Tab-separated table of C-alpha atoms in Angstrom:
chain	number	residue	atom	x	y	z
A	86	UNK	CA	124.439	112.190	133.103
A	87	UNK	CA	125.870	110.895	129.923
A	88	UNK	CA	124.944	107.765	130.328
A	89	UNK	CA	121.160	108.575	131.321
A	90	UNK	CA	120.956	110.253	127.936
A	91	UNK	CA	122.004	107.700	126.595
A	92	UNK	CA	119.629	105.203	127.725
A	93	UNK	CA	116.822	107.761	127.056
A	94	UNK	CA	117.485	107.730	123.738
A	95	UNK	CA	118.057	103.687	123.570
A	96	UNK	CA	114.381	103.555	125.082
A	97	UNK	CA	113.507	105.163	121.545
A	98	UNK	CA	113.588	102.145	119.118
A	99	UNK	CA	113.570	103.332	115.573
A	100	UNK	CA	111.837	101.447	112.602
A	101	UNK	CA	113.323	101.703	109.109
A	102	UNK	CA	111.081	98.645	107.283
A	103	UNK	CA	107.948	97.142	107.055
A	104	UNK	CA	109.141	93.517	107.899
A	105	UNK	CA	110.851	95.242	111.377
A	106	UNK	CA	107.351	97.341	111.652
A	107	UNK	CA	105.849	93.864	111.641
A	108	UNK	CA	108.173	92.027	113.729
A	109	UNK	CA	108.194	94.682	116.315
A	110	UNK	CA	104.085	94.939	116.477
A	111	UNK	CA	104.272	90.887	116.800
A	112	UNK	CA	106.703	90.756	119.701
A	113	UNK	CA	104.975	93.765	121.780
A	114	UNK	CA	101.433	92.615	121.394
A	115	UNK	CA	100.899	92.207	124.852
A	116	UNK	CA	102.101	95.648	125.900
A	117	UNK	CA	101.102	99.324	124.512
A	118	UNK	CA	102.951	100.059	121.280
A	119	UNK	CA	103.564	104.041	120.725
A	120	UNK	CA	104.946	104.782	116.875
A	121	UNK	CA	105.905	108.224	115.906
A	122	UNK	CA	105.157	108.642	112.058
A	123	UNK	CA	107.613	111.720	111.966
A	124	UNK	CA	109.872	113.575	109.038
A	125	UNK	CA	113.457	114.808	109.253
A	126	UNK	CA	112.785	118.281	107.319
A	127	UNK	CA	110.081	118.959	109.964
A	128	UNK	CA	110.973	120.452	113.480
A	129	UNK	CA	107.993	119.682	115.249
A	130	UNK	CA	109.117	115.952	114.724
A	131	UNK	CA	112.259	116.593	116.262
A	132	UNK	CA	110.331	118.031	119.505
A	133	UNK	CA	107.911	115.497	119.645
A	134	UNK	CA	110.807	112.759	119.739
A	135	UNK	CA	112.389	114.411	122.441
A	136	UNK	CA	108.738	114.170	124.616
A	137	UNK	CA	108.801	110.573	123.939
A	138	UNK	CA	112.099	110.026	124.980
A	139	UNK	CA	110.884	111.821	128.436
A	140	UNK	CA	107.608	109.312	128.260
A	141	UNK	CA	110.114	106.786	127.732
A	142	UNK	CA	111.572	107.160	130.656
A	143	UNK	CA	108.413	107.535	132.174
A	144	UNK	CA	106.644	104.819	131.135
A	145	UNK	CA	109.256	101.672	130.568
A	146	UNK	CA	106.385	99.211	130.338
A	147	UNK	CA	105.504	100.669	127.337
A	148	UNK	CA	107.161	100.495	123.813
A	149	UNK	CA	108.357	103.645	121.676
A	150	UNK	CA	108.936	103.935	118.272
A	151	UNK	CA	109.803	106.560	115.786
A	152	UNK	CA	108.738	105.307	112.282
A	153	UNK	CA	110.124	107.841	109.121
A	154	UNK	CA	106.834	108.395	107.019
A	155	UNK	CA	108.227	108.676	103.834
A	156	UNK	CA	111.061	106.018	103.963
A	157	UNK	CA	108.375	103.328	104.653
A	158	UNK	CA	105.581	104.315	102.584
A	159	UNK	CA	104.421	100.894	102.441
A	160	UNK	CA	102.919	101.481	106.451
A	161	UNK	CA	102.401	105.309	106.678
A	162	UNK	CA	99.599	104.239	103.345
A	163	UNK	CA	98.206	101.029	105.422
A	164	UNK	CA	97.458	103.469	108.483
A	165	UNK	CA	96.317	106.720	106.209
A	166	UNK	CA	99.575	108.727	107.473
A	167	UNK	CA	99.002	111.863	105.420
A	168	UNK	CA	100.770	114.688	107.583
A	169	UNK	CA	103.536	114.475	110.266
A	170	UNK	CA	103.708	114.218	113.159
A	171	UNK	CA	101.217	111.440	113.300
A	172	UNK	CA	101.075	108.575	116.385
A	173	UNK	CA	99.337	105.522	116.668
A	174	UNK	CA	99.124	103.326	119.954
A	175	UNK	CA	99.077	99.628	119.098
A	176	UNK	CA	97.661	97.271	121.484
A	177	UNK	CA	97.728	93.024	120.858
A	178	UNK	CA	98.433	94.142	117.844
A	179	UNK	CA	95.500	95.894	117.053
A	180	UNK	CA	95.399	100.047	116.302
A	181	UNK	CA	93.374	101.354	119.078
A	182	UNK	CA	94.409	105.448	119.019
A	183	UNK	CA	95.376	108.236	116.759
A	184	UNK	CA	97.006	111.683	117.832
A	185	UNK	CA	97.432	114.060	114.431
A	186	UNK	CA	100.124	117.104	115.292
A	187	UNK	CA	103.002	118.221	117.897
A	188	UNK	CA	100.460	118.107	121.068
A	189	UNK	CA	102.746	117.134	123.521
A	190	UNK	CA	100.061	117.162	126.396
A	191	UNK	CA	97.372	115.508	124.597
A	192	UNK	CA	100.329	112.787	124.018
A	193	UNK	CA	100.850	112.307	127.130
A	194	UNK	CA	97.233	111.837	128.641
A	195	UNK	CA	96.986	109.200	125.681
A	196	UNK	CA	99.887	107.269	126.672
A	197	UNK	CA	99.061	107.729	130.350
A	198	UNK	CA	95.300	106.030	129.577
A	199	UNK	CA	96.291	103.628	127.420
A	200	UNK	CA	99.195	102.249	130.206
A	201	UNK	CA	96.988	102.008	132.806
A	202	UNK	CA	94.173	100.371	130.440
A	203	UNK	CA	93.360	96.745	129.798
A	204	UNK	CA	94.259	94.954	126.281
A	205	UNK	CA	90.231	96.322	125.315
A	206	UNK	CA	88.344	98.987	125.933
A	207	UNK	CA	86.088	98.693	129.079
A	208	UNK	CA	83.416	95.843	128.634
A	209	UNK	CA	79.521	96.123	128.548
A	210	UNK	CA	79.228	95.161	132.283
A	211	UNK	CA	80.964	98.355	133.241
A	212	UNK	CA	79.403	100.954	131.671
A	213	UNK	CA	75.547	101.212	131.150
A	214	UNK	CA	74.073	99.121	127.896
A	215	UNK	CA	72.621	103.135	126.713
A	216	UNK	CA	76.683	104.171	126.734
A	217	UNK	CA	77.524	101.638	124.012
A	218	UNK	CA	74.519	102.145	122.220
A	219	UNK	CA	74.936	105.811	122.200
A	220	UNK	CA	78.725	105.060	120.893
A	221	UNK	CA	77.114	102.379	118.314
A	222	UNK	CA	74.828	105.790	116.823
A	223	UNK	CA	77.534	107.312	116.578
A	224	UNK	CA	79.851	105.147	114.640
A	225	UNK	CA	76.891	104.172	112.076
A	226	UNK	CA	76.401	108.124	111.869
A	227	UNK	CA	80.063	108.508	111.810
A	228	UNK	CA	79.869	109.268	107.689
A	229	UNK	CA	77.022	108.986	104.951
A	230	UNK	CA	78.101	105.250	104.005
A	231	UNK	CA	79.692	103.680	107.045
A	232	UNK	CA	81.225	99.995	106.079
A	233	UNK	CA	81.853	97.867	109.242
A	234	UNK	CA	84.653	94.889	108.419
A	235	UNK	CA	86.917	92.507	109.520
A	236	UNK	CA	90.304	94.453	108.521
A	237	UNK	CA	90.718	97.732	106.250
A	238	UNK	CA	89.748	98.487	102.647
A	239	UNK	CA	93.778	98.490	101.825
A	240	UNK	CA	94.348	95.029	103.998
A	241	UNK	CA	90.570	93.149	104.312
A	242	UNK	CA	90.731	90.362	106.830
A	243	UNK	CA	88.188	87.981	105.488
A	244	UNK	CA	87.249	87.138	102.180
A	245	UNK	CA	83.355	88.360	102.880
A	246	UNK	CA	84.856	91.675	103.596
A	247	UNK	CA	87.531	92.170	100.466
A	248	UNK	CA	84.459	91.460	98.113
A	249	UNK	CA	82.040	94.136	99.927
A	250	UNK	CA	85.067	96.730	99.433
A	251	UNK	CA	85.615	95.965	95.513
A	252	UNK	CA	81.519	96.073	94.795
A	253	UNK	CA	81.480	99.158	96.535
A	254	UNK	CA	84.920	100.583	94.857
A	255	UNK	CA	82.938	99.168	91.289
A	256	UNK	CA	80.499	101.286	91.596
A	257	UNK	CA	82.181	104.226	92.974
A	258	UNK	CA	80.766	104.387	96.406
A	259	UNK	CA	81.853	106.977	98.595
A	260	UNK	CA	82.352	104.716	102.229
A	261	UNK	CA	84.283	105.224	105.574
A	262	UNK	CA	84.893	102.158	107.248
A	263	UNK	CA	85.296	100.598	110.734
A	264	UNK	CA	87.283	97.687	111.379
A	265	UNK	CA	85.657	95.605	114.197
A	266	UNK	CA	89.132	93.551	115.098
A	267	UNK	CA	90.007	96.889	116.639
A	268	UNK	CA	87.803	97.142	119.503
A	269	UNK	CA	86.304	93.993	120.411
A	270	UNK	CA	83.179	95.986	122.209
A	271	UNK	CA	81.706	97.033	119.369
A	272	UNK	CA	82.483	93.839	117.399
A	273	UNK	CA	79.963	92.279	120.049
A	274	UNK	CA	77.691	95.268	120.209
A	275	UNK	CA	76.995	95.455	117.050
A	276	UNK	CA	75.266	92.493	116.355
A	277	UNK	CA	72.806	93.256	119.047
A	278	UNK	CA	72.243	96.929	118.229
A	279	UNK	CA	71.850	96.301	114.275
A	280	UNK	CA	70.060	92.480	115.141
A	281	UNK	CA	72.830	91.073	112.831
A	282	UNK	CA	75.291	88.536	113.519
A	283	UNK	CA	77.846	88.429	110.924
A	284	UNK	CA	80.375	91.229	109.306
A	285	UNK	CA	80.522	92.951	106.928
A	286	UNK	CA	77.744	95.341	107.576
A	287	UNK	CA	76.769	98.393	105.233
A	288	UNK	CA	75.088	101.690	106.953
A	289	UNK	CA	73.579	104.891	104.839
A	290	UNK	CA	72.853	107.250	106.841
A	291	UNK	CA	72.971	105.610	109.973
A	292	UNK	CA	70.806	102.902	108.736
A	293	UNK	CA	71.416	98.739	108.274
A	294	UNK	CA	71.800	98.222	104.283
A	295	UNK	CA	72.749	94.512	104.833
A	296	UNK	CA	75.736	92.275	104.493
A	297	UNK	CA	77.641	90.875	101.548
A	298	UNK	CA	74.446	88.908	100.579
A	299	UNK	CA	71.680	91.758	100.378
A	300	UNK	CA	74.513	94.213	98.413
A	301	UNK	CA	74.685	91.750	96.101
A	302	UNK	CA	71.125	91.621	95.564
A	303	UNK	CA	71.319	95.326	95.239
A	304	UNK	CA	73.877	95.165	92.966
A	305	UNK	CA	72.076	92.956	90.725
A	306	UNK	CA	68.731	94.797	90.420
A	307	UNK	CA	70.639	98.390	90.158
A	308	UNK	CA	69.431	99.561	93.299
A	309	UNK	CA	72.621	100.038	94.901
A	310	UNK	CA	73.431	102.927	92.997
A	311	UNK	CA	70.427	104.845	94.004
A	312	UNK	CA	71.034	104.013	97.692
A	313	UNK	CA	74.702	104.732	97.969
A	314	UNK	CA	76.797	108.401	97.696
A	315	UNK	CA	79.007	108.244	94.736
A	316	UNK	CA	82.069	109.691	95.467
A	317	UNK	CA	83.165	112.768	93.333
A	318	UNK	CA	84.957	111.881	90.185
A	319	UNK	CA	88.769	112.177	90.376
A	320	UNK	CA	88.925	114.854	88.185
A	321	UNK	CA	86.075	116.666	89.440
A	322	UNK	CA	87.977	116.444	92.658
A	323	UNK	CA	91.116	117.712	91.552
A	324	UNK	CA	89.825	120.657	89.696
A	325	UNK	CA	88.132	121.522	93.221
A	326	UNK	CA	91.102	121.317	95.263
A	327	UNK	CA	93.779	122.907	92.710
A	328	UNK	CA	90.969	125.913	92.933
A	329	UNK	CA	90.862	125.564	96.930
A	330	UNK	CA	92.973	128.850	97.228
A	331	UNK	CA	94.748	131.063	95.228
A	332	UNK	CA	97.864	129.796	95.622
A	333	UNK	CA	97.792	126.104	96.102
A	334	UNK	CA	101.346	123.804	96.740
A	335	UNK	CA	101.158	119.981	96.445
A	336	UNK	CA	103.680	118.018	98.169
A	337	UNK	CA	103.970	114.588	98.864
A	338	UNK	CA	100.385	112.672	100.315
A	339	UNK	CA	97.773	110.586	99.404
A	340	UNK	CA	98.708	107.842	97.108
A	341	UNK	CA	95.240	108.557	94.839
A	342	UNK	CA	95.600	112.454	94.530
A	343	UNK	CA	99.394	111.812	93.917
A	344	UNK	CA	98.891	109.868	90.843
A	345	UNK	CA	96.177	111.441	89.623
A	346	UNK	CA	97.115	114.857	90.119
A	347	UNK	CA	100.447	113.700	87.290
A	348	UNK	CA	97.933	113.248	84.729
A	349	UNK	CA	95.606	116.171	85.209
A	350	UNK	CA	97.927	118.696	85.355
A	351	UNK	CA	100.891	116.525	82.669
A	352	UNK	CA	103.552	117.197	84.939
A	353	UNK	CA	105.507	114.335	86.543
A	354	UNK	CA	107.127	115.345	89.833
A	355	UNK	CA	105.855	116.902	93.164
A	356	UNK	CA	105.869	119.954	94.600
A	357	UNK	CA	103.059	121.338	92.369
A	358	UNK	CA	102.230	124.709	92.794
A	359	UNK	CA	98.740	126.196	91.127
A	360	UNK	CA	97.997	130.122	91.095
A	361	UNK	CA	93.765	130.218	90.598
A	362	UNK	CA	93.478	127.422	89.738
A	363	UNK	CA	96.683	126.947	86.612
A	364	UNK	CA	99.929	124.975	87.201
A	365	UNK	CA	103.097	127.567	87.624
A	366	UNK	CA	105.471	124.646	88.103
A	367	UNK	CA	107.775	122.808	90.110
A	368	UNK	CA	110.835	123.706	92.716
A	369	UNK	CA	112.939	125.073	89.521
A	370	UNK	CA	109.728	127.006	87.635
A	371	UNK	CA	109.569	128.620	91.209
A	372	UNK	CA	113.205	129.463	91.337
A	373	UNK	CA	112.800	131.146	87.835
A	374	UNK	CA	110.209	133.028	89.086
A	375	UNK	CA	111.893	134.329	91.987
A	376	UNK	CA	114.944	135.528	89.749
A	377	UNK	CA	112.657	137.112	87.288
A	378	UNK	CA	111.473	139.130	90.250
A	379	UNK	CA	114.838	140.544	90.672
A	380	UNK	CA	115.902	141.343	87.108
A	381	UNK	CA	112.570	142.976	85.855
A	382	UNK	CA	110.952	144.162	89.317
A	383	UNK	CA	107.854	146.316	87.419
A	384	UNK	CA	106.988	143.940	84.527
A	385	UNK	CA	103.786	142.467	85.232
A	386	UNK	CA	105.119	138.706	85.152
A	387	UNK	CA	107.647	139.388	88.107
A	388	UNK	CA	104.108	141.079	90.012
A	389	UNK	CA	102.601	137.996	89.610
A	390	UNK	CA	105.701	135.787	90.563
A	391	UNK	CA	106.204	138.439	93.450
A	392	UNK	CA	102.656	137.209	94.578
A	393	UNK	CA	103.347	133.193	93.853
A	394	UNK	CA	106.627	133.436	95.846
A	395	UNK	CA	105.104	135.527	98.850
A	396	UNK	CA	101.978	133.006	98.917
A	397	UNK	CA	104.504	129.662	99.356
A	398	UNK	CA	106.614	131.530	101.776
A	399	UNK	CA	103.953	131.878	103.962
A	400	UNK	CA	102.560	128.896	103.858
């Protein structure tokens, strides 16, 4: 019995770099990749490794990894990891799935499909021509400015693409974007639904903008300003979210709000925690406030630290 535990947990390959994130995508391209973006301090991590070690044993075609979010930041940023646990499934290298939270079942039924799947989603011959175009709506609707591109913002795959990303960053475009390496169906489709054969490709509001050529016409007449969402200034955004709730606690997450958040509220470190909107502090402010509730229980200070305290405990 010892021994099968032990080879459970073997099946369980853990990552602790980018270059052996890299290496280990390369040398499994041709089978289905499962990476656990998980956290020691959080339990539901712990329980979700233990269901892959059971898939593992399961499924020993397929590969498992368990990837520490914050010790490689350098990946969990590439893929957008903002909360744990997070999985991707990897397939010839390629991101084709995402599973945010402990859902053990849904887990499963992903890793089930994807085993049993080819290396691409289903081609056009197998599913009616209205399916993909209803799919291809969809993704152009998917946000108010939808960029379609070989590779993502943070890692463009072509040179077309990186210079669509930094006019549209220039001018402060709000975007989403799709990257067409990941699913070679729509790469194809695409061209026939929108009646245009190269990438990138801009959408507003589910409509074809252009490529690379036409935004640069835009660009230079001043139209594209007018035709594309600006996305909120960053300190228009932060005042919103440090007002979200009453009591507000920011930890460790996205890489923009992280460094901005420093210089909005002058305080270096994270956790942050805001009370209507105003910075209390850090981990020791929020220790001082729980002993002040002990040595002067009625002062109106400890009330208000009474309130801060109970607020972060419960969340």
């Amino acid at each position: 019995m010892a021994a099968g535990a032990a080879e459970a947990a073997a099946a369980v390959v853990e990552v602790g770099s980018t270059r052996q994130f890299e290496e280990l995508l390369r040398l499994t391209a041709k089978s289905l990749l499962v990476v656990h973006f998980w956290a020691p301090w959080a339990p539901q991590c712990a329980q979700m490794n233990d269901v892959m070690a059971e898939l593992a044993k399961e499924h020993p075609q397929v590969s498992f990894v368990k990837l520490e979010a914050e010790a490689v930041p350098e990946v969990s940023e590439k893929y957008g990891i903002s909360s744990v646990p997070t999985f991707l499934f990897f397939k010839n290298s390629q991101k084709i799935d995402r599973l945010d939270g402990a859902h053990a079942p849904e887990l499963t039924k992903k890793v089930q499909r994807h085993a049993s799947s080819g290396s691409f989603p289903p081609s056009g011959n197998e599913h009616p021509k209205e399916d993909l175009n209803l799919r291809l709506k969809k993704l152009t609707h998917a946000a108010p400015c939808m960029l379609f591109m070989k590779g993502t913002p943070q890692e463009p795959r072509c040179g077309f693409s990186k210079q669509m990303v930094e006019i549209l960053h220039k001018h402060n475009i709000q975007f989403s974007s799709f990257d067409i390496f990941s699913d070679e169906e729509v790469r194809q489709g695409l061209k026939t639904y929108s009646n245009w054969p190269t990438y990138p490709q801009l959408y507003v509001s589910g409509e074809l903008i252009g490529g690379l050529d036409i935004i640069k016409e835009l660009e230079a007449s001043d139209e594209l300003d007018t035709i594309c969402p600006k996305a909120p200034k960053l300190e228009e955004r932060l005042k919103v979210l440090t007002n979200k709730a009453s009591v507000m606690l920011f930890m460790k997450g996205n890489k923009q709000v992280r460094q901005g958040l420093k210089t909005f509220s002058n305080w270096p470190t994270y956790p942050q925690l805001y009370v209507k909107g105003e910075l209390v502090g850090g981990l020791d402010i929020v220790k001082n406030c729980a002993r002040l509730l002990w040595a002067f229980p009625t002062s109106s200070l400890a009330s208000d630290a009474r309130r801060s305290v109970s607020s972060v405990r419960s969340n």
